[in-house]
């Protein structure tokens, strides 16, 4: 099937590209002599009134032959007006540009189909609130529905997220629906640094809310704590407290705060013999009586021994900084540079913000006698060069510790105006893809990206086979990405490519007369030589990536 996916990917892109040239030529009344899918000996040939249509033996491209396009073509007087050279310059520009344009428009169609299949979107409903964040200080609560920000109506989570991320340091006025009443809150997003896969970073605003709630999975480090004495263990999932259902960790904290005694119902997963990835959930019941401490000012402090399960280490990568520092599965990470880290996402965000510095990490561990041990160490993250599943070289920032926390499912709402939504998102996604790939081309041409970023036919084969094996949705999305890539490559101002033809037409427009046949031959030869160099580089990268590794 890998060969089929490869031929389908290359074939569709070639047909779309050439069809763009063909359609523009027909609409502008150029005389099209042949439209070929593939190269080499024809397998199927049909003749129209003036155009020959064929499917050729080698399905790795195609071409459109227009009268007078080749240097040696000499059209008859009757057809001179419809030849390529006989048409106005702007029409020739349109025909040449139509090929890359078709490749850049194909993703709009693919993304439209993709987004048109969506019926629901995440709602602007707070799933959970991070402790000590702007949202927590402003008084936002899980379940709050944001209906407006600064007077603009809000329906979807992505709209709320966009408002927050672009408003660093600027006060936002939020209108919330809390139960059957309306609440107004003011908060100021703080800056966070997000690092992309290519190592670049960007700053965006955050207020400390999540769409998906943190499920009430618990961790118990101290076996002598009230939770340990009640029989609770790390990984248990609390489902109700005193008969009231709970679906987030924040709700667990609120219900247990100040309580003298609580009836807790929870699930415990039991592994199925022979199927380690499947667990059976068994219900359990516990009476949780917290320890109470009275301070000198008569303030009451309760201690249950329950911790967030998400901050417990589940996996350690051998040889990683976390492994060398001494972290082990079952440890509870408590602070980073003496500052508490209540959520794993906050731990990752802080580590990514300054990837090259040394961090002081503190954690707790259950000792051999059941006692709680406090430990700490300094570590510095490392960068590792790896090949992803598509064979591309990527740089991964490695900390080395991972958790196993599960997230809940946030609220969703039906999409209003699905057609308009699909169109706008398709155009937006295509624009983002074009922008990202254009930046990549500039980096490669400017020497700011490694030369092994250029891939050849083996890379294309790998991309097609991996995305195809993942399913048609993945394959179509990859087709959209490669189509943008092909469209942009063809727009490069290199002779023999469409962009080279556009450049020559631009020179012709400035000179007010076409270049001589000899000059065009020399320019074409120079373009072929450049393309040959790039092809050799791409083939060399393919061999180093897939053959010699």
XYZ file of C-alpha atoms in Angstrom:
549
model
C 0.000 0.000 0.000
C 2.945 2.360 0.563
C 3.586 2.492 -3.200
C -0.098 3.226 -3.827
C -0.080 6.090 -1.313
C 3.091 7.521 -2.887
C 1.722 7.355 -6.435
C -1.593 8.803 -5.261
C 0.122 11.698 -3.479
C 2.405 12.562 -6.394
C -0.307 11.936 -8.996
C -2.941 14.124 -7.362
C -0.511 17.000 -6.844
C 0.737 16.814 -10.440
C -2.772 16.651 -11.901
C -3.955 19.594 -9.780
C -0.916 21.645 -10.777
C -1.221 20.949 -14.489
C -4.992 21.343 -14.410
C -4.452 24.876 -13.119
C -2.338 25.678 -16.200
C -4.825 23.873 -18.469
C -7.936 25.597 -17.115
C -6.398 29.073 -17.279
C -5.187 28.439 -20.835
C -8.625 27.272 -21.977
C -10.412 30.188 -20.326
C -8.061 32.664 -22.024
C -8.373 30.911 -25.406
C -4.824 29.583 -25.710
C -4.538 26.652 -28.101
C -3.751 23.656 -25.882
C -2.202 20.821 -27.875
C -1.898 18.192 -25.139
C -2.863 17.567 -21.527
C -0.884 14.621 -20.152
C -1.099 12.862 -16.822
C 2.302 11.210 -16.417
C 5.325 11.056 -18.683
C 6.630 8.628 -21.287
C 4.731 6.281 -23.567
C 0.974 6.910 -23.650
C -1.212 4.182 -22.132
C -4.516 5.845 -22.978
C -5.055 8.641 -25.473
C -8.202 10.575 -26.365
C -8.391 13.331 -28.951
C -10.738 16.258 -28.526
C -11.557 18.961 -31.032
C -8.045 20.417 -30.789
C -6.540 18.997 -27.583
C -5.072 15.549 -27.045
C -5.683 14.026 -23.596
C -3.463 11.168 -22.439
C -2.422 9.047 -19.472
C 1.240 8.100 -19.753
C 3.348 5.263 -18.383
C 5.266 7.109 -15.640
C 2.721 8.539 -13.139
C 5.171 10.954 -11.476
C 3.991 14.221 -12.946
C 2.351 15.564 -16.060
C 2.407 18.468 -18.441
C 0.322 20.823 -20.554
C 1.632 21.661 -24.017
C 0.451 25.012 -25.394
C 1.069 26.032 -28.974
C 4.173 28.214 -29.274
C 5.362 27.559 -25.716
C 8.475 25.694 -26.857
C 11.235 27.713 -28.500
C 11.097 25.606 -31.687
C 7.327 25.928 -32.187
C 6.285 27.916 -35.276
C 2.495 28.379 -35.302
C 0.582 28.829 -38.526
C -0.715 32.324 -39.334
C -4.239 31.183 -38.464
C -3.176 30.049 -34.965
C -0.579 32.738 -34.245
C -3.049 34.794 -32.213
C -3.800 31.779 -29.964
C -0.182 30.714 -29.481
C 1.645 31.282 -26.229
C 3.891 33.966 -27.671
C 0.977 35.630 -29.460
C -0.993 36.320 -26.273
C -0.689 39.486 -24.163
C 1.860 39.378 -21.371
C -0.744 39.472 -18.603
C -2.493 36.392 -20.012
C 0.790 34.475 -20.142
C 1.416 35.498 -16.532
C -2.017 34.179 -15.522
C -1.463 30.816 -17.245
C 1.961 30.310 -15.659
C 0.796 31.409 -12.201
C -2.323 29.206 -12.375
C -0.322 26.001 -11.717
C 1.161 27.039 -8.350
C -2.120 28.802 -7.520
C -3.982 25.512 -7.963
C -1.601 23.857 -5.504
C -2.152 26.679 -3.024
C -5.946 26.469 -3.414
C -6.160 22.681 -3.023
C -5.517 22.904 0.753
C -8.461 25.291 1.075
C -10.711 22.580 -0.390
C -9.183 19.844 1.787
C -9.397 21.916 4.975
C -12.958 22.935 4.111
C -13.992 19.276 3.894
C -12.147 18.599 7.144
C -13.751 21.458 9.076
C -17.184 20.952 7.481
C -17.277 17.560 9.206
C -17.139 19.246 12.607
C -20.488 19.685 14.328
C -19.276 20.837 17.752
C -16.514 23.019 19.167
C -15.104 23.386 22.674
C -17.294 25.847 24.538
C -15.956 28.887 26.380
C -16.532 27.122 29.691
C -13.847 26.983 32.377
C -12.887 23.380 33.049
C -10.429 24.078 35.851
C -8.627 27.002 37.478
C -4.908 26.915 38.234
C -3.971 27.926 41.768
C -2.427 31.397 42.229
C -3.043 32.414 38.607
C -4.791 35.624 37.479
C -8.081 33.734 37.045
C -7.919 32.252 40.548
C -7.158 35.664 42.068
C -10.047 37.191 40.113
C -12.441 34.567 41.465
C -13.182 32.442 38.371
C -14.521 28.966 39.129
C -14.770 25.681 37.211
C -18.034 25.632 35.254
C -18.111 29.375 34.595
C -19.230 30.115 31.027
C -17.544 33.157 29.478
C -20.172 34.999 27.436
C -18.278 38.221 26.646
C -14.777 39.716 26.796
C -14.437 43.506 26.614
C -17.941 43.744 25.191
C -17.395 41.158 22.424
C -19.597 38.069 22.543
C -17.735 34.806 23.126
C -19.074 31.348 22.277
C -16.095 29.093 21.595
C -12.998 28.337 23.669
C -10.661 29.203 20.776
C -12.086 32.752 20.710
C -11.499 33.151 24.443
C -8.004 31.711 24.093
C -7.174 34.125 21.277
C -8.317 37.104 23.351
C -6.184 36.051 26.313
C -3.058 35.175 24.331
C -2.973 38.557 22.580
C -3.603 40.670 25.701
C -0.423 40.399 27.779
C -0.523 42.981 30.562
C -3.868 44.452 29.461
C -6.905 44.262 31.725
C -9.795 42.199 30.368
C -13.417 42.591 31.378
C -15.149 39.206 31.464
C -18.885 38.579 31.692
C -19.574 35.092 33.077
C -22.652 32.919 33.333
C -22.477 31.126 36.688
C -25.511 28.953 37.171
C -28.552 31.178 36.707
C -26.788 34.472 37.406
C -24.404 36.763 35.538
C -21.044 37.672 37.076
C -18.445 40.245 35.985
C -14.716 39.788 36.579
C -11.552 41.711 35.702
C -8.173 40.079 35.165
C -4.822 40.767 33.493
C -3.105 38.024 31.448
C 0.530 37.364 32.328
C 3.204 36.378 29.810
C 4.385 32.832 29.225
C 6.997 31.527 26.784
C 6.030 28.723 24.432
C 8.743 26.930 22.495
C 8.042 25.435 19.077
C 9.473 22.212 17.668
C 12.116 24.127 15.704
C 13.455 25.685 18.915
C 12.016 29.151 18.346
C 9.961 30.719 21.104
C 7.044 33.099 21.340
C 5.376 34.947 24.184
C 1.651 34.764 24.770
C -0.752 35.668 27.500
C -2.294 33.269 29.996
C -4.675 33.621 32.938
C -4.485 30.140 34.472
C -7.607 28.369 33.217
C -8.019 25.161 31.235
C -10.810 23.888 29.053
C -10.439 20.263 30.134
C -10.762 19.760 33.903
C -8.083 17.993 35.913
C -9.735 14.726 36.840
C -9.780 13.962 40.589
C -7.089 11.274 40.480
C -5.247 11.353 43.798
C -1.774 10.558 45.013
C -0.915 9.384 48.508
C 2.712 9.693 49.558
C 2.371 9.542 53.340
C 0.931 6.181 54.366
C 0.409 7.504 57.913
C -1.724 10.416 56.679
C -5.534 10.389 57.031
C -5.864 9.372 53.363
C -3.312 6.568 53.810
C -5.049 5.287 56.953
C -8.396 5.372 55.123
C -7.007 3.067 52.443
C -6.622 5.520 49.578
C -3.687 4.946 47.217
C -1.968 6.794 44.392
C -4.014 6.499 41.199
C -7.444 6.246 42.857
C -10.202 8.291 41.193
C -12.616 10.085 43.527
C -16.148 10.167 42.103
C -18.199 11.576 45.002
C -17.790 13.242 48.381
C -20.615 13.111 50.915
C -22.948 11.869 48.183
C -22.227 14.774 45.791
C -20.488 13.877 42.509
C -17.110 15.493 41.772
C -15.493 15.727 38.354
C -12.438 17.915 38.924
C -9.586 18.241 41.369
C -10.612 21.814 42.213
C -13.985 20.568 43.404
C -12.295 17.928 45.598
C -10.154 20.614 47.234
C -13.157 22.845 47.914
C -15.268 20.048 49.408
C -12.498 18.763 51.662
C -11.323 22.196 52.819
C -12.323 22.639 56.459
C -14.346 19.397 56.558
C -14.297 17.413 59.822
C -15.249 14.100 58.234
C -16.089 13.125 54.663
C -17.535 10.038 53.029
C -15.520 9.386 49.874
C -16.422 7.019 47.045
C -13.624 6.245 44.610
C -12.604 3.887 41.813
C -9.413 1.852 41.839
C -8.038 0.354 38.642
C -7.075 -3.306 38.693
C -4.898 -4.662 35.903
C -6.366 -7.394 33.711
C -4.028 -10.417 33.558
C -2.362 -10.631 30.177
C -3.675 -7.216 29.060
C -1.590 -4.647 30.959
C -3.077 -1.641 29.088
C -6.614 -2.482 30.315
C -7.755 -1.903 33.892
C -11.001 -2.821 35.613
C -12.442 -0.110 37.857
C -13.578 -1.330 41.258
C -15.638 0.937 43.549
C -14.405 1.566 47.099
C -15.613 3.593 50.060
C -13.609 5.481 52.684
C -14.270 7.679 55.709
C -11.741 10.494 55.527
C -11.090 12.317 58.799
C -8.451 15.031 58.291
C -5.891 16.008 60.881
C -6.638 19.485 62.218
C -4.023 21.908 63.496
C -4.963 25.024 65.469
C -2.503 27.891 65.029
C -1.499 30.547 67.532
C -4.050 32.894 65.992
C -6.704 30.148 66.282
C -6.717 29.537 62.541
C -7.557 25.932 61.555
C -5.416 23.968 59.081
C -6.590 20.596 57.784
C -4.346 17.872 56.397
C -5.676 14.894 54.425
C -2.530 13.580 52.756
C -4.146 13.731 49.332
C -1.929 15.072 46.562
C -2.499 15.707 42.851
C -1.778 12.488 40.998
C -0.564 14.497 37.997
C 2.566 15.608 39.880
C 3.684 12.033 40.525
C 6.375 10.774 38.160
C 5.228 7.748 36.142
C 8.094 7.275 33.673
C 11.800 8.142 33.628
C 13.768 8.170 30.371
C 17.042 6.279 30.916
C 20.102 8.505 30.748
C 18.022 11.706 30.798
C 18.724 14.680 33.115
C 15.882 13.556 35.404
C 17.363 10.053 35.592
C 20.851 11.360 36.358
C 19.423 13.715 39.016
C 17.886 10.740 40.822
C 14.159 11.075 40.067
C 12.317 7.774 40.028
C 8.745 6.596 39.200
C 6.479 7.269 42.174
C 8.253 10.470 43.234
C 6.174 13.595 43.840
C 7.674 16.741 42.276
C 6.992 19.609 44.653
C 8.974 22.660 43.529
C 11.207 24.188 40.885
C 13.795 26.696 42.133
C 12.044 26.732 45.525
C 8.725 27.739 43.923
C 5.805 25.278 44.191
C 4.572 23.665 40.972
C 0.960 22.528 41.470
C 0.464 21.390 37.836
C 2.614 19.435 35.399
C 1.776 21.860 32.602
C 3.239 24.676 34.711
C 6.376 22.587 35.270
C 6.796 22.094 31.514
C 6.079 25.742 30.732
C 8.723 26.967 33.166
C 11.300 24.470 31.918
C 10.667 25.483 28.302
C 10.892 29.189 29.071
C 14.628 28.895 29.882
C 15.873 25.651 28.330
C 19.608 26.195 28.884
C 19.738 27.092 32.560
C 20.297 24.839 35.562
C 17.159 24.197 37.615
C 16.828 23.133 41.217
C 14.149 20.416 41.378
C 12.703 19.210 44.683
C 10.634 16.084 45.178
C 9.337 13.747 47.860
C 9.512 9.964 48.019
C 8.051 7.265 50.232
C 10.928 5.653 52.124
C 11.355 1.936 52.886
C 9.721 2.369 56.292
C 6.819 4.377 54.900
C 8.342 7.686 55.898
C 8.287 10.676 53.538
C 11.744 11.627 52.267
C 12.489 15.069 50.822
C 15.105 15.210 48.064
C 16.449 17.745 45.594
C 19.023 18.089 42.822
C 20.151 20.440 40.101
C 19.646 19.506 36.468
C 19.950 21.061 33.038
C 17.855 19.930 30.113
C 19.605 18.594 27.020
C 18.809 18.760 23.311
C 18.708 15.542 21.336
C 18.708 15.250 17.556
C 16.296 12.556 16.422
C 14.439 11.408 13.343
C 10.672 11.571 13.568
C 8.383 8.987 11.995
C 8.558 10.841 8.677
C 12.347 10.686 8.642
C 12.790 14.405 9.371
C 15.537 15.525 11.714
C 14.092 17.194 14.812
C 15.610 18.615 17.976
C 13.904 17.518 21.197
C 14.343 19.288 24.510
C 14.697 16.533 27.102
C 13.791 16.736 30.791
C 13.224 13.016 31.099
C 10.332 12.669 33.556
C 6.723 12.118 32.518
C 3.458 11.680 34.346
C 0.420 9.562 33.542
C -2.293 12.066 34.377
C -5.539 11.923 32.449
C -7.546 14.992 31.573
C -11.310 15.232 31.551
C -13.494 16.314 28.656
C -14.489 19.958 28.502
C -17.894 21.282 27.496
C -18.793 21.557 23.814
C -21.431 23.526 21.897
C -22.912 23.126 18.400
C -21.237 25.205 15.691
C -23.319 28.148 14.517
C -23.068 28.634 10.742
C -21.055 25.515 9.894
C -20.509 26.496 6.246
C -19.093 29.929 7.072
C -17.044 28.415 9.885
C -15.551 25.775 7.565
C -14.690 28.361 4.885
C -13.071 30.801 7.300
C -11.075 28.100 9.112
C -9.962 26.553 5.796
C -8.660 29.893 4.512
C -7.066 30.658 7.882
C -5.344 27.261 8.130
C -4.076 27.519 4.544
C -2.682 30.988 5.243
C -0.929 29.731 8.384
C 0.586 26.831 6.433
C 1.791 29.099 3.631
C 3.334 31.476 6.171
C 5.108 28.706 8.087
C 6.506 27.079 4.938
C 7.574 30.421 3.468
C 9.558 31.090 6.642
C 11.125 27.649 6.313
C 12.174 28.333 2.707
C 13.696 31.676 3.709
C 15.623 29.961 6.514
C 16.949 27.267 4.160
C 17.923 29.713 1.411
C 19.491 32.058 3.951
C 21.588 29.287 5.494
C 19.733 29.492 8.820
C 18.382 25.943 8.534
C 20.372 22.712 8.096
C 20.876 21.468 4.536
C 19.413 18.099 5.501
C 16.003 19.809 5.722
C 15.799 19.291 1.946
C 14.194 15.934 1.101
C 13.915 13.927 -2.084
C 11.756 11.118 -3.453
C 12.519 8.745 -0.578
C 11.361 11.391 1.899
C 8.208 11.892 -0.141
C 7.668 8.122 -0.207
C 8.041 7.939 3.586
C 5.673 10.860 4.158
C 3.046 9.319 1.878
C 3.258 5.837 3.397
C 3.212 6.954 7.054
C 0.298 9.380 6.592
C -1.599 6.832 4.469
C -1.260 4.116 7.091
C -2.728 6.487 9.658
C -5.953 6.805 7.667
C -7.518 8.928 4.951
C -7.922 11.977 7.163
C -4.206 12.021 7.941
C -3.359 11.398 4.282
C -5.533 14.285 3.061
C -4.064 16.673 5.625
C -0.563 15.658 4.536
C -1.641 16.127 0.909
C -2.605 19.705 1.788
C 0.808 20.378 3.355
C 2.751 18.910 0.426
C 0.542 20.801 -2.035
C 1.468 24.104 -0.369
C 5.109 23.016 -0.459
C 4.900 22.252 -4.180
C 3.113 25.514 -4.948
C 5.722 27.600 -3.123
C 8.643 25.721 -4.691
C 7.227 26.372 -8.150
C 7.004 30.090 -7.360
C 10.737 30.330 -6.602
C 12.376 32.628 -9.202
C 14.413 29.803 -10.733
C 14.361 29.246 -14.509
C 12.554 26.032 -15.595
C 10.176 26.535 -12.646
C 6.984 28.589 -12.949
C 8.537 31.274 -10.766
C 11.411 31.532 -13.232
C 8.977 32.094 -16.094
C 7.232 34.779 -14.052
C 10.607 36.435 -13.451
C 11.393 36.418 -17.175
C 7.976 37.893 -17.939
C 8.699 40.615 -15.407
C 11.976 41.416 -17.146
C 10.113 41.434 -20.468
C 7.598 43.897 -19.049
C 10.407 46.238 -17.914
C 12.317 45.948 -21.214
C 9.088 46.176 -23.240
C 10.345 43.411 -25.502
C 11.009 39.684 -25.027
C 14.448 38.208 -24.397
C 16.254 36.702 -27.368
C 16.013 32.968 -27.983
C 19.709 32.534 -27.165
C 19.390 34.402 -23.876
C 16.404 32.315 -22.899
C 18.334 29.120 -23.692
C 21.199 30.238 -21.458
C 18.838 31.171 -18.637
C 17.064 27.813 -18.932
C 20.410 26.000 -18.811
C 21.394 27.917 -15.668
C 18.053 27.005 -14.108
C 18.515 23.335 -14.982
C 21.979 23.375 -13.428
C 20.597 24.894 -10.195
C 17.743 22.377 -10.041
C 20.244 19.567 -10.670
C 22.331 20.715 -7.680
C 19.257 20.800 -5.430
C 18.210 17.362 -6.716
C 21.649 15.896 -5.938
C 21.485 17.425 -2.430
C 17.997 15.994 -1.873
C 19.057 12.528 -3.065
C 22.150 12.676 -0.865
C 19.979 13.561 2.158
C 17.598 10.693 1.327
C 20.477 8.220 1.167
C 21.955 9.460 4.465
C 18.534 9.446 6.131
C 17.078 6.138 4.965
C 19.933 4.026 3.604
C 23.065 4.895 5.623
C 21.937 5.358 9.198
